Tab-separated table of N, CA, C and O in Angstrom:
chain	number	residue	atom	x	y	z
L	19	MET	N	-3.293	-18.483	20.102
L	19	MET	CA	-2.006	-17.968	20.598
L	19	MET	C	-1.167	-18.966	21.315
L	19	MET	O	-1.690	-19.813	21.994
L	20	GLY	N	0.169	-18.877	21.212
L	20	GLY	CA	1.030	-19.813	21.913
L	20	GLY	C	1.164	-19.367	23.399
L	20	GLY	O	0.610	-18.442	23.860
L	21	PRO	N	1.891	-20.141	24.111
L	21	PRO	CA	2.058	-19.966	25.552
L	21	PRO	C	2.732	-18.588	25.840
L	21	PRO	O	2.372	-17.947	26.878
L	22	SER	N	3.493	-17.995	24.945
L	22	SER	CA	4.219	-16.720	25.111
L	22	SER	C	3.246	-15.610	24.814
L	22	SER	O	3.632	-14.421	24.950
L	23	GLY	N	2.072	-15.918	24.275
L	23	GLY	CA	1.096	-14.769	23.883
L	23	GLY	C	1.360	-14.354	22.415
L	23	GLY	O	0.470	-13.522	21.971
L	24	ALA	N	2.358	-14.830	21.740
L	24	ALA	CA	2.654	-14.449	20.407
L	24	ALA	C	1.804	-15.260	19.368
L	24	ALA	O	1.476	-16.479	19.702
L	25	THR	N	1.351	-14.708	18.365
L	25	THR	CA	0.598	-15.440	17.448
L	25	THR	C	1.602	-16.194	16.423
L	25	THR	O	2.683	-15.809	16.215
L	26	PRO	N	1.081	-17.362	16.037
L	26	PRO	CA	1.947	-18.152	15.196
L	26	PRO	C	2.250	-17.529	13.796
L	26	PRO	O	1.335	-16.801	13.333
L	27	PRO	N	3.429	-17.784	13.221
L	27	PRO	CA	3.613	-17.135	11.884
L	27	PRO	C	2.687	-17.806	10.794
L	27	PRO	O	2.210	-18.849	10.930
L	28	LEU	N	2.558	-17.000	9.838
L	28	LEU	CA	1.668	-17.507	8.632
L	28	LEU	C	2.370	-18.602	7.952
L	28	LEU	O	3.651	-18.521	7.726
L	29	SER	N	1.695	-19.513	7.400
L	29	SER	CA	2.235	-20.557	6.661
L	29	SER	C	2.811	-19.977	5.219
L	29	SER	O	2.237	-18.950	4.765
L	30	PRO	N	3.704	-20.544	4.561
L	30	PRO	CA	4.192	-20.140	3.342
L	30	PRO	C	3.054	-20.050	2.216
L	30	PRO	O	3.064	-19.064	1.485
L	31	ALA	N	2.179	-20.918	2.305
L	31	ALA	CA	1.008	-20.893	1.315
L	31	ALA	C	0.144	-19.633	1.522
L	31	ALA	O	-0.330	-19.058	0.621
L	32	VAL	N	-0.085	-19.351	2.811
L	32	VAL	CA	-0.953	-18.193	3.101
L	32	VAL	C	-0.181	-16.844	2.724
L	32	VAL	O	-0.818	-15.969	2.129
L	33	ARG	N	1.067	-16.847	3.031
L	33	ARG	CA	1.908	-15.656	2.653
L	33	ARG	C	1.911	-15.501	1.112
L	33	ARG	O	1.824	-14.348	0.710
L	34	ARG	N	1.989	-16.550	0.371
L	34	ARG	CA	2.025	-16.402	-1.144
L	34	ARG	C	0.676	-15.868	-1.606
L	34	ARG	O	0.561	-14.980	-2.442
L	35	HIS	N	-0.397	-16.408	-0.995
L	35	HIS	CA	-1.840	-15.920	-1.394
L	35	HIS	C	-2.008	-14.496	-1.182
L	35	HIS	O	-2.452	-13.783	-1.966
L	36	LEU	N	-1.570	-14.101	0.117
L	36	LEU	CA	-1.737	-12.707	0.468
L	36	LEU	C	-0.851	-11.800	-0.423
L	36	LEU	O	-1.217	-10.717	-0.916
L	37	GLY	N	0.374	-12.205	-0.666
L	37	GLY	CA	1.238	-11.528	-1.639
L	37	GLY	C	0.662	-11.247	-3.022
L	37	GLY	O	0.784	-10.151	-3.489
L	38	ARG	N	0.104	-12.292	-3.558
L	38	ARG	CA	-0.457	-12.204	-4.869
L	38	ARG	C	-1.582	-11.247	-4.909
L	38	ARG	O	-1.755	-10.448	-5.756
L	39	ASN	N	-2.416	-11.369	-3.872
L	39	ASN	CA	-3.625	-10.475	-3.772
L	39	ASN	C	-3.194	-9.004	-3.596
L	39	ASN	O	-3.746	-8.088	-4.210
L	40	LEU	N	-2.207	-8.733	-2.759
L	40	LEU	CA	-1.821	-7.440	-2.517
L	40	LEU	C	-1.152	-6.873	-3.767
L	40	LEU	O	-1.334	-5.582	-3.999
L	41	GLN	N	-0.366	-7.630	-4.547
L	41	GLN	CA	0.275	-7.151	-5.670
L	41	GLN	C	-0.819	-6.711	-6.696
L	41	GLN	O	-0.772	-5.738	-7.383
L	42	GLY	N	-1.849	-7.589	-6.866
L	42	GLY	CA	-2.998	-7.242	-7.718
L	42	GLY	C	-3.655	-5.887	-7.338
L	42	GLY	O	-3.951	-5.114	-8.203
L	43	HIS	N	-3.877	-5.678	-6.070
L	43	HIS	CA	-4.579	-4.412	-5.605
L	43	HIS	C	-3.696	-3.241	-5.894
L	43	HIS	O	-4.180	-2.273	-6.211
L	44	TYR	N	-2.423	-3.352	-5.606
L	44	TYR	CA	-1.440	-2.223	-5.782
L	44	TYR	C	-1.338	-1.947	-7.260
L	44	TYR	O	-1.288	-0.818	-7.660
L	45	ALA	N	-1.344	-2.939	-8.120
L	45	ALA	CA	-1.236	-2.745	-9.551
L	45	ALA	C	-2.380	-1.979	-10.040
L	45	ALA	O	-2.333	-1.095	-10.856
L	46	GLU	N	-3.510	-2.322	-9.579
L	46	GLU	CA	-4.787	-1.575	-9.894
L	46	GLU	C	-4.791	-0.172	-9.458
L	46	GLU	O	-5.048	0.751	-10.169
L	47	ALA	N	-4.281	0.032	-8.242
L	47	ALA	CA	-4.271	1.461	-7.702
L	47	ALA	C	-3.191	2.291	-8.486
L	47	ALA	O	-3.482	3.446	-8.732
L	48	LEU	N	-2.108	1.770	-8.910
L	48	LEU	CA	-1.162	2.509	-9.612
L	48	LEU	C	-1.533	2.796	-11.002
L	48	LEU	O	-1.017	3.668	-11.657
L	49	SER	N	-2.438	2.006	-11.613
L	49	SER	CA	-2.887	2.315	-12.963
L	49	SER	C	-4.033	3.377	-12.973
L	49	SER	O	-4.293	3.740	-14.096
L	50	GLU	N	-4.594	3.635	-11.878
L	50	GLU	CA	-5.667	4.671	-11.886
L	50	GLU	C	-5.013	6.135	-11.901
L	50	GLU	O	-4.002	6.306	-11.346
L	51	PRO	N	-5.836	7.042	-12.493
L	51	PRO	CA	-5.227	8.393	-12.590
L	51	PRO	C	-5.195	9.077	-11.264
L	51	PRO	O	-6.070	8.686	-10.268
L	52	VAL	N	-4.266	9.968	-11.053
L	52	VAL	CA	-4.181	10.608	-9.688
L	52	VAL	C	-5.162	11.837	-9.700
L	52	VAL	O	-5.252	12.564	-10.696
L	53	SER	N	-5.956	12.023	-8.628
L	53	SER	CA	-6.911	13.091	-8.629
L	53	SER	C	-6.169	14.566	-8.604
L	53	SER	O	-5.027	14.668	-8.200
L	54	GLU	N	-6.924	15.553	-9.019
L	54	GLU	CA	-6.357	16.872	-9.017
L	54	GLU	C	-6.033	17.335	-7.528
L	54	GLU	O	-4.982	17.947	-7.434
L	55	ARG	N	-6.798	16.929	-6.652
L	55	ARG	CA	-6.542	17.261	-5.321
L	55	ARG	C	-5.187	16.743	-4.800
L	55	ARG	O	-4.344	17.352	-4.147
L	56	LEU	N	-4.993	15.398	-5.136
L	56	LEU	CA	-3.785	14.733	-4.694
L	56	LEU	C	-2.513	15.444	-5.420
L	56	LEU	O	-1.403	15.607	-4.828
L	57	GLU	N	-2.660	15.709	-6.726
L	57	GLU	CA	-1.681	16.325	-7.439
L	57	GLU	C	-1.337	17.644	-6.780
L	57	GLU	O	-0.081	18.065	-6.771
L	58	ALA	N	-2.298	18.486	-6.385
L	58	ALA	CA	-2.132	19.729	-5.730
L	58	ALA	C	-1.189	19.554	-4.408
L	58	ALA	O	-0.350	20.359	-4.073
L	59	LEU	N	-1.633	18.557	-3.693
L	59	LEU	CA	-0.871	18.282	-2.381
L	59	LEU	C	0.569	17.910	-2.628
L	59	LEU	O	1.446	18.283	-1.921
L	60	ILE	N	0.768	17.109	-3.683
L	60	ILE	CA	2.087	16.689	-4.066
L	60	ILE	C	2.898	17.963	-4.521
L	60	ILE	O	4.088	18.046	-4.107
L	61	ALA	N	2.260	18.754	-5.226
L	61	ALA	CA	3.044	19.972	-5.570
L	61	ALA	C	3.383	20.835	-4.472
L	61	ALA	O	4.502	21.470	-4.450
L	62	GLN	N	2.572	20.916	-3.468
L	62	GLN	CA	2.874	21.655	-2.222
L	62	GLN	C	4.130	21.057	-1.502
L	62	GLN	O	4.913	21.800	-0.967
L	63	LEU	N	4.257	19.692	-1.626
L	63	LEU	CA	5.465	19.038	-0.966
L	63	LEU	C	6.734	19.379	-1.641
L	63	LEU	O	7.772	19.459	-1.086
L	64	ASP	N	6.607	19.685	-2.964
L	64	ASP	CA	7.795	20.117	-3.754
L	64	ASP	C	8.252	21.472	-3.544
L	64	ASP	O	9.446	21.729	-3.873
L	65	LYS	N	7.421	22.277	-2.993
L	65	LYS	CA	7.822	23.650	-2.775
L	65	LYS	C	8.746	23.738	-1.560
L	65	LYS	O	8.557	23.097	-0.578
L	66	PRO	N	9.783	24.684	-1.674
L	66	PRO	CA	10.657	24.687	-0.494
L	66	PRO	C	9.912	25.348	0.657
L	66	PRO	O	9.153	26.266	0.525
L	67	SER	N	10.288	24.954	1.934
L	67	SER	CA	9.621	25.441	3.070
L	67	SER	C	10.293	26.777	3.471
L	67	SER	O	11.390	27.078	2.988
L	68	ARG	N	9.501	27.647	4.128
L	68	ARG	CA	10.031	28.972	4.440
L	68	ARG	C	10.994	29.046	5.561
L	68	ARG	O	11.111	28.394	6.450
């Protein structure tokens, strides 16, 4: 940590590496089927509230 207590920013190389890895994980998650339970919860959100 620096003198002000803030952590130093990540280097551009580290940011690119993290970005590529996160994109890969999100792409995998989006390609998986949605569970029936999650579909039911989403359907409840679409219903108008009373």
